[in-house]
mmCIF file of C-alpha atoms in Angstrom:
data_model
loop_
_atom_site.group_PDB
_atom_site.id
_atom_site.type_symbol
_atom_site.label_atom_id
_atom_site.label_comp_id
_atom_site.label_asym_id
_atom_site.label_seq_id
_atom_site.Cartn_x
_atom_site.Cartn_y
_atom_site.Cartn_z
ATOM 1 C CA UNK A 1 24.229 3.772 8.197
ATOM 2 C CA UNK A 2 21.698 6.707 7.886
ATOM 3 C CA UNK A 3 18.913 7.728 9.902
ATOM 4 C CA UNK A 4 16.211 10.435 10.105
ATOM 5 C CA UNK A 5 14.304 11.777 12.896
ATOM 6 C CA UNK A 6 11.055 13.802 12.271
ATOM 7 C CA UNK A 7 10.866 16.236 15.543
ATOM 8 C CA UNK A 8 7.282 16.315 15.569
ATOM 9 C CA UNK A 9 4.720 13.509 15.826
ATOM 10 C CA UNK A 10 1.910 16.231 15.776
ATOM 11 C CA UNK A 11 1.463 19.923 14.522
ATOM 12 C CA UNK A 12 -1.861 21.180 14.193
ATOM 13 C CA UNK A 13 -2.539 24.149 12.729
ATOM 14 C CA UNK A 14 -4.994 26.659 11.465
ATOM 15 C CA UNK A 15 -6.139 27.125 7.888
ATOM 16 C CA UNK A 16 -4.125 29.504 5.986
ATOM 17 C CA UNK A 17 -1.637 29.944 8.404
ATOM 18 C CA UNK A 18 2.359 28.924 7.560
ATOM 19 C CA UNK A 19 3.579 25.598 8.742
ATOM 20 C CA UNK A 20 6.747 23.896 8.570
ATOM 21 C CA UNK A 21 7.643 20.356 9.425
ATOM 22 C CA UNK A 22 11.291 19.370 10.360
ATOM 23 C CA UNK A 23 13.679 16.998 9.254
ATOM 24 C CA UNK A 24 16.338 15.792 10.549
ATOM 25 C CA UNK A 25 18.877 13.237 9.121
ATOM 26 C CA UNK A 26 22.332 11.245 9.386
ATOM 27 C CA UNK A 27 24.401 10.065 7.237
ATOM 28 C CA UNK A 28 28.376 9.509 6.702
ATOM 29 C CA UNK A 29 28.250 9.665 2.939
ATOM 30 C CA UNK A 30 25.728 11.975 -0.188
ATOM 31 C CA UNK A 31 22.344 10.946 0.232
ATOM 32 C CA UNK A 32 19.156 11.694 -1.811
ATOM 33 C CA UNK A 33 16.309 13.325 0.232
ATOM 34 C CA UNK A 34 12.880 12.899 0.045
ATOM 35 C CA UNK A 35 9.264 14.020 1.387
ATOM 36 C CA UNK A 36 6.351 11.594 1.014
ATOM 37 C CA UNK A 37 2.629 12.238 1.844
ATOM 38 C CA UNK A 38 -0.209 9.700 2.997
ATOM 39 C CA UNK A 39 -3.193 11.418 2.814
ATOM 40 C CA UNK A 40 -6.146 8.701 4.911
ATOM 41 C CA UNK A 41 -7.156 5.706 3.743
ATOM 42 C CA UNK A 42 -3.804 6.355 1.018
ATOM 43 C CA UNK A 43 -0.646 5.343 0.185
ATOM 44 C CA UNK A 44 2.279 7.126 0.467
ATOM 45 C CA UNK A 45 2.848 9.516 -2.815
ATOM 46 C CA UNK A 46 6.391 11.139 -3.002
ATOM 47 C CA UNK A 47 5.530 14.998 -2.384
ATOM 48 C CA UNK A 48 9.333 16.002 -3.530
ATOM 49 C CA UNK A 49 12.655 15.389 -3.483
ATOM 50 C CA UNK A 50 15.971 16.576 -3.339
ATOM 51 C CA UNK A 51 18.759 14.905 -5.362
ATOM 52 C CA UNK A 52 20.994 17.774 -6.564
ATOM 53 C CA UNK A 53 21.538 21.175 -7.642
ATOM 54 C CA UNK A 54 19.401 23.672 -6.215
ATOM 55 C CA UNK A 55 18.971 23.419 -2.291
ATOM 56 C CA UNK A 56 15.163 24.256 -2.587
ATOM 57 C CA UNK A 57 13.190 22.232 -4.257
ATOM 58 C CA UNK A 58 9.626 23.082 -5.056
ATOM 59 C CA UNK A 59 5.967 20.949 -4.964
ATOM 60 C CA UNK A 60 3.335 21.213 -6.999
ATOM 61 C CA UNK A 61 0.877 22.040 -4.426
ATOM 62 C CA UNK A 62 3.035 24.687 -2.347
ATOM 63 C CA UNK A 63 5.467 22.769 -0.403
ATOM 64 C CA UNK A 64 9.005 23.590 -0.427
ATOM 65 C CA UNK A 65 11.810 22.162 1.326
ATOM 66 C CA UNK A 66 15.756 23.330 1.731
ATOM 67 C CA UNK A 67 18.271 20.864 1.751
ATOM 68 C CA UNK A 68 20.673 22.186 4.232
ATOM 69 C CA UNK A 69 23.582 20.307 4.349
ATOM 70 C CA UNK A 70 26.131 21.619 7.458
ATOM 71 C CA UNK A 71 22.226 21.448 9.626
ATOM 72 C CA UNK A 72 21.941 17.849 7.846
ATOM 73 C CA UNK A 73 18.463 18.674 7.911
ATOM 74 C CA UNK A 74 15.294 18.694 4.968
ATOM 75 C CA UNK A 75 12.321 20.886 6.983
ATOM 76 C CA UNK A 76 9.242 20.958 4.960
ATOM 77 C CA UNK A 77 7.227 24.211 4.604
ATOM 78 C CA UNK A 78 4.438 25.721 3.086
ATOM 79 C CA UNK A 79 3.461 29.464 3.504
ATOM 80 C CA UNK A 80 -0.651 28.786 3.622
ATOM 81 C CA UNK A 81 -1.770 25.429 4.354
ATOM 82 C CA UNK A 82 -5.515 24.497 3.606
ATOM 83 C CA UNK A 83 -7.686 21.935 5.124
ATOM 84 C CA UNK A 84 -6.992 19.829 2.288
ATOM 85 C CA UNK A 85 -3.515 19.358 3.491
ATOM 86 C CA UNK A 86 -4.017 17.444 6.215
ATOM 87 C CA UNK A 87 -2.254 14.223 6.264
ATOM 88 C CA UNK A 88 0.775 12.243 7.616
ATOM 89 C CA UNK A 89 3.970 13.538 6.124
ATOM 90 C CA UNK A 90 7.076 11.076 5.817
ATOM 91 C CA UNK A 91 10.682 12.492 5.319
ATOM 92 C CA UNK A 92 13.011 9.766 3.864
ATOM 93 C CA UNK A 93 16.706 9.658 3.094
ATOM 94 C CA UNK A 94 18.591 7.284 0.163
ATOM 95 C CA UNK A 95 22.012 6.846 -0.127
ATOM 96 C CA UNK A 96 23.059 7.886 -3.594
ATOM 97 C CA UNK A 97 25.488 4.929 -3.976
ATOM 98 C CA UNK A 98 22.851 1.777 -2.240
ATOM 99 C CA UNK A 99 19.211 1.503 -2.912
ATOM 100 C CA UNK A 100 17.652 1.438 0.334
ATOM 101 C CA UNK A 101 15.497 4.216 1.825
ATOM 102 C CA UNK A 102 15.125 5.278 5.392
ATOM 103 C CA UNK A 103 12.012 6.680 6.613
ATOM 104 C CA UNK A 104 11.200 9.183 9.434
ATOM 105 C CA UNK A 105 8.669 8.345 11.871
ATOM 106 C CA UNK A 106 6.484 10.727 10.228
ATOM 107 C CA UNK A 107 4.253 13.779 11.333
ATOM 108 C CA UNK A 108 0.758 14.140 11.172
ATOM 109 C CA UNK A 109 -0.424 17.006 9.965
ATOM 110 C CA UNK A 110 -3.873 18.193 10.788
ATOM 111 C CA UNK A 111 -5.302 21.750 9.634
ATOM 112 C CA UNK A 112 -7.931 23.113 11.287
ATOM 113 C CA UNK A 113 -10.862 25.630 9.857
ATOM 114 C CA UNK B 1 -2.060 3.778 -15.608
ATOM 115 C CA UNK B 2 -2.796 1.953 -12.549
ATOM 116 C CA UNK B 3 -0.881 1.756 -9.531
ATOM 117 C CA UNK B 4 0.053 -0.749 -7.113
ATOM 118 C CA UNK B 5 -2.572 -2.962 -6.468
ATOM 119 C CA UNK B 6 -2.430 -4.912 -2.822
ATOM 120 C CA UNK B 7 -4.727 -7.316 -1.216
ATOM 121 C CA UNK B 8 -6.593 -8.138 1.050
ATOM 122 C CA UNK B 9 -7.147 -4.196 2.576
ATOM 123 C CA UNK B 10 -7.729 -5.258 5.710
ATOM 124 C CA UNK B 11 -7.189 -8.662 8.029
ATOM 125 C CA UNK B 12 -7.749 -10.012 11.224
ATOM 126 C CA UNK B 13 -6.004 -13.188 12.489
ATOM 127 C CA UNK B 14 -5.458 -14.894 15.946
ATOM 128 C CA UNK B 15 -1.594 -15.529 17.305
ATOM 129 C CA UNK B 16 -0.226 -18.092 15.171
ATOM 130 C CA UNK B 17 -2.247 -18.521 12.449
ATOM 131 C CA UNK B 18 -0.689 -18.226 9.105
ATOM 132 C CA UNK B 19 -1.236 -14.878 6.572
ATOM 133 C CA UNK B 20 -0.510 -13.987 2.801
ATOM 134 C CA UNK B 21 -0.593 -11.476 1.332
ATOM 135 C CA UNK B 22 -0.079 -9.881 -2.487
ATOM 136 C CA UNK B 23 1.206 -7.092 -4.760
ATOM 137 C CA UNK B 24 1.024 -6.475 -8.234
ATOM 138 C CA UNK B 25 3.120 -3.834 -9.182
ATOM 139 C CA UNK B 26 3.141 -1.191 -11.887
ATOM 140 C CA UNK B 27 3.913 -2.704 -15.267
ATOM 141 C CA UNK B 28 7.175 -2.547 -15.966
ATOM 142 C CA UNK B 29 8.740 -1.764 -12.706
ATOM 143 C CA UNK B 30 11.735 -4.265 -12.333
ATOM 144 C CA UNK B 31 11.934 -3.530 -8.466
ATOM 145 C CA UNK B 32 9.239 -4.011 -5.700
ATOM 146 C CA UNK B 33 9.494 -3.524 -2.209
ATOM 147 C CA UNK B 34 7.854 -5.405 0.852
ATOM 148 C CA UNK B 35 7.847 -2.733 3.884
ATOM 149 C CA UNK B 36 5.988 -2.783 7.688
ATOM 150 C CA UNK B 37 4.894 0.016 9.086
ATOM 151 C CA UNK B 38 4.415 -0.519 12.924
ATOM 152 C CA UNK B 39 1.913 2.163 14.373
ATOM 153 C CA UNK B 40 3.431 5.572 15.147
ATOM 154 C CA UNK B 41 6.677 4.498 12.743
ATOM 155 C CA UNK B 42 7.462 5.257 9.864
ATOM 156 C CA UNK B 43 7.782 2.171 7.083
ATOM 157 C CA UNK B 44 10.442 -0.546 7.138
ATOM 158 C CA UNK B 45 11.969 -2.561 4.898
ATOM 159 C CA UNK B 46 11.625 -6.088 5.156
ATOM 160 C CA UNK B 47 12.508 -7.279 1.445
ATOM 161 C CA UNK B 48 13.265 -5.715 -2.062
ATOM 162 C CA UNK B 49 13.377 -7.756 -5.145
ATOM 163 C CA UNK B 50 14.727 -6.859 -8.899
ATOM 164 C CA UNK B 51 13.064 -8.703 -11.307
ATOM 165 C CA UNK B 52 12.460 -12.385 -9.037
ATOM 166 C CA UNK B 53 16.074 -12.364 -7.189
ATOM 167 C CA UNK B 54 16.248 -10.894 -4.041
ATOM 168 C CA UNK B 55 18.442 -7.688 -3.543
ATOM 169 C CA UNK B 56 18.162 -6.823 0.584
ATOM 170 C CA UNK B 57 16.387 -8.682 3.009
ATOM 171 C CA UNK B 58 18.268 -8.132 6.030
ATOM 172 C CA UNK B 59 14.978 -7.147 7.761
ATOM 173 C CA UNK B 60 13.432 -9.837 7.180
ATOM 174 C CA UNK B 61 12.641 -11.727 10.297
ATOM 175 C CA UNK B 62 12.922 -15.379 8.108
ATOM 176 C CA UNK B 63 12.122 -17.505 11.393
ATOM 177 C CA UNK B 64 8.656 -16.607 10.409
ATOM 178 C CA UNK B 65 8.463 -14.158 7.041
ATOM 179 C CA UNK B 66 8.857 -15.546 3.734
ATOM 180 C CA UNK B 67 8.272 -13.484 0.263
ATOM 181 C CA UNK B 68 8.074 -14.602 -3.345
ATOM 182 C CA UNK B 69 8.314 -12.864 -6.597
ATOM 183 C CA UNK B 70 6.489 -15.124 -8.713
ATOM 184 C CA UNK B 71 8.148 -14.838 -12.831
ATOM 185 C CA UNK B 72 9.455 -11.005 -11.732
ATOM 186 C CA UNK B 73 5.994 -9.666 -11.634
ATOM 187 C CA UNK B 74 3.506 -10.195 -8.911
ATOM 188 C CA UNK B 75 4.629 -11.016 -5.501
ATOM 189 C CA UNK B 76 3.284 -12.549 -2.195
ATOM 190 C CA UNK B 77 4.416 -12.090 1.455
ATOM 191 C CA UNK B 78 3.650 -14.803 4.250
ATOM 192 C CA UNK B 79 3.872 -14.623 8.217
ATOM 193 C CA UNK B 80 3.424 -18.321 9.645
ATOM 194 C CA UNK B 81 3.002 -18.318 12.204
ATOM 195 C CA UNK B 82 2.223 -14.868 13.350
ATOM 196 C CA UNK B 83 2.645 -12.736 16.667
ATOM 197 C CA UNK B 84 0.871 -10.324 18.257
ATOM 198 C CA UNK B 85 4.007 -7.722 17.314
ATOM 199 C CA UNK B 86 3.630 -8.262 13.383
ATOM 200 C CA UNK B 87 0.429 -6.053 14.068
ATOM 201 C CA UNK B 88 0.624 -3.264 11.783
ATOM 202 C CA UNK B 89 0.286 -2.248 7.972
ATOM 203 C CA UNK B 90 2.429 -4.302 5.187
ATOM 204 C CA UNK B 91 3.130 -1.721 2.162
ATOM 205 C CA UNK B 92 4.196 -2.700 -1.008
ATOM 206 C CA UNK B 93 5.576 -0.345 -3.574
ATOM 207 C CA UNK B 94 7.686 -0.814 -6.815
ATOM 208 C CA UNK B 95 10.134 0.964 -8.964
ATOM 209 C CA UNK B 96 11.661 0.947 -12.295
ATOM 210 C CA UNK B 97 14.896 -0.151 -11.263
ATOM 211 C CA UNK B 98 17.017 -0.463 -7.760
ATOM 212 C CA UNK B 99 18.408 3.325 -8.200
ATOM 213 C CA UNK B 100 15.464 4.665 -9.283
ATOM 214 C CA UNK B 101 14.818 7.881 -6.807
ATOM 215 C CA UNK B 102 11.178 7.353 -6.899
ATOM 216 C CA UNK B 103 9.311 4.469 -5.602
ATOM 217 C CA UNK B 104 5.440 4.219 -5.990
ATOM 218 C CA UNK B 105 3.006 2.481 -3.077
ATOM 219 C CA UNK B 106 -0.409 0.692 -2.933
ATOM 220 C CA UNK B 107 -2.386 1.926 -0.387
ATOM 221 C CA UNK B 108 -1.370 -1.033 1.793
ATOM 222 C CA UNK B 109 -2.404 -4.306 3.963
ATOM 223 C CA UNK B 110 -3.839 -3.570 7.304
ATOM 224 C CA UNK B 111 -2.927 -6.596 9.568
ATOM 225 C CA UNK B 112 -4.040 -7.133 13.207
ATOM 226 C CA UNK B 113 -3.356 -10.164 14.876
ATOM 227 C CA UNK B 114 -4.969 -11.031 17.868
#
């Protein structure tokens, strides 16, 4: 069975300033890793994943996030957050050989000017 | 192209009254997903179909939940009767196939029950 734990129900920060949001997950076999975003009033758009290869993997909007497999953890980060970012954030794990997808708990993620 | 379309947005119902909702996927997706998300939680899933068999619904609580997949396209999901803990919003989403790595969501069925 996998799980994931989100340490953080709540980060607020200030614009332009670095954040990162942490992932933790379990699992006794591979798994597929995965961000998600639900920006209000939304539904949950997959923000990027990690499936193999490279251990950073890269948004389109300025997220990045390290699979780091001996911490079993996925932490989210982006080096200048704007207001624009502000949402709840979702980390997710799949196993590679099933179909079904854990979620976090989520964090909320609220910039401030 | 358009996304997952849910309905109703929003509903308000009293302890053991009966509920429906319904999804209509992205065109072609073979695989949709029912999934509650309690307050504070992150989502759940309570039922994924391929096509109109079911795949997983071990989280289904079937005392009281019951989901369709009418002809492998659009599909409904029914509380009867309902309890104050099935409070919270019932996301649908759908893929192209079980391992695809990317699932897409409508924006989601808010249900309070009162």
């Amino acid at each position: 069975a996998q799980s994931v734990t989100q340490l953080d129900s709540q980060v607020p920060v200030f614009e332009e300033a670095p954040v990162e949001l942490r992932c933790n997950y379990s699992s006794s076999v591979s798994v597929y890793l995965f961000w998600y975003v639900q920006y209000p009033n939304q539904g949950l758009q997959l923000l990027l994943k990690y499936l193999s290869g490279s251990t950073l993997v890269e948004s389109i909007n300025g997220f990045e996030a390290e699979f780091n497999k001996s911490q079993t953890s996925f932490h989210l980060r982006k080096p200048s957050v704007h207001i624009s970012d502000t949402a709840e954030y979702f980390c997710a794990v799949q196993n590679t050989g099933g179909f079904k997808t854990i979620f976090g708990a989520g964090t909320r993620l609220f910039v401030k000017a | 192209e358009a996304g997952v379309a849910q309905s109703p947005r929003y509903k308000i119902i009293e302890k053991r009254q009966s509920v429906a909702f319904w999804c209509n996927p992205i065109s072609g997706h073979a695989t949709l997903y029912w999934y509650q998300q309690i307050l504070g939680q992150g989502p759940k899933l309570l039922i994924q179909f391929q096509n109109n068999g079911v795949v997983d619904d071990s989280q289904l609580p079937k005392d009281r939940f019951s989901a369709e997949r009418l002809k492998g396209v659009d599909s409904t999901l029914k509380i009867q009767p309902a309890k104050l803990e099935d409070s919270a919003v019932y996301l649908c989403a759908s893929s192209l196939d079980p391992g695809s790595t990317e699932a897409f969501f409508g924006q989601g069925t808010r249900l309070t029950v009162v």
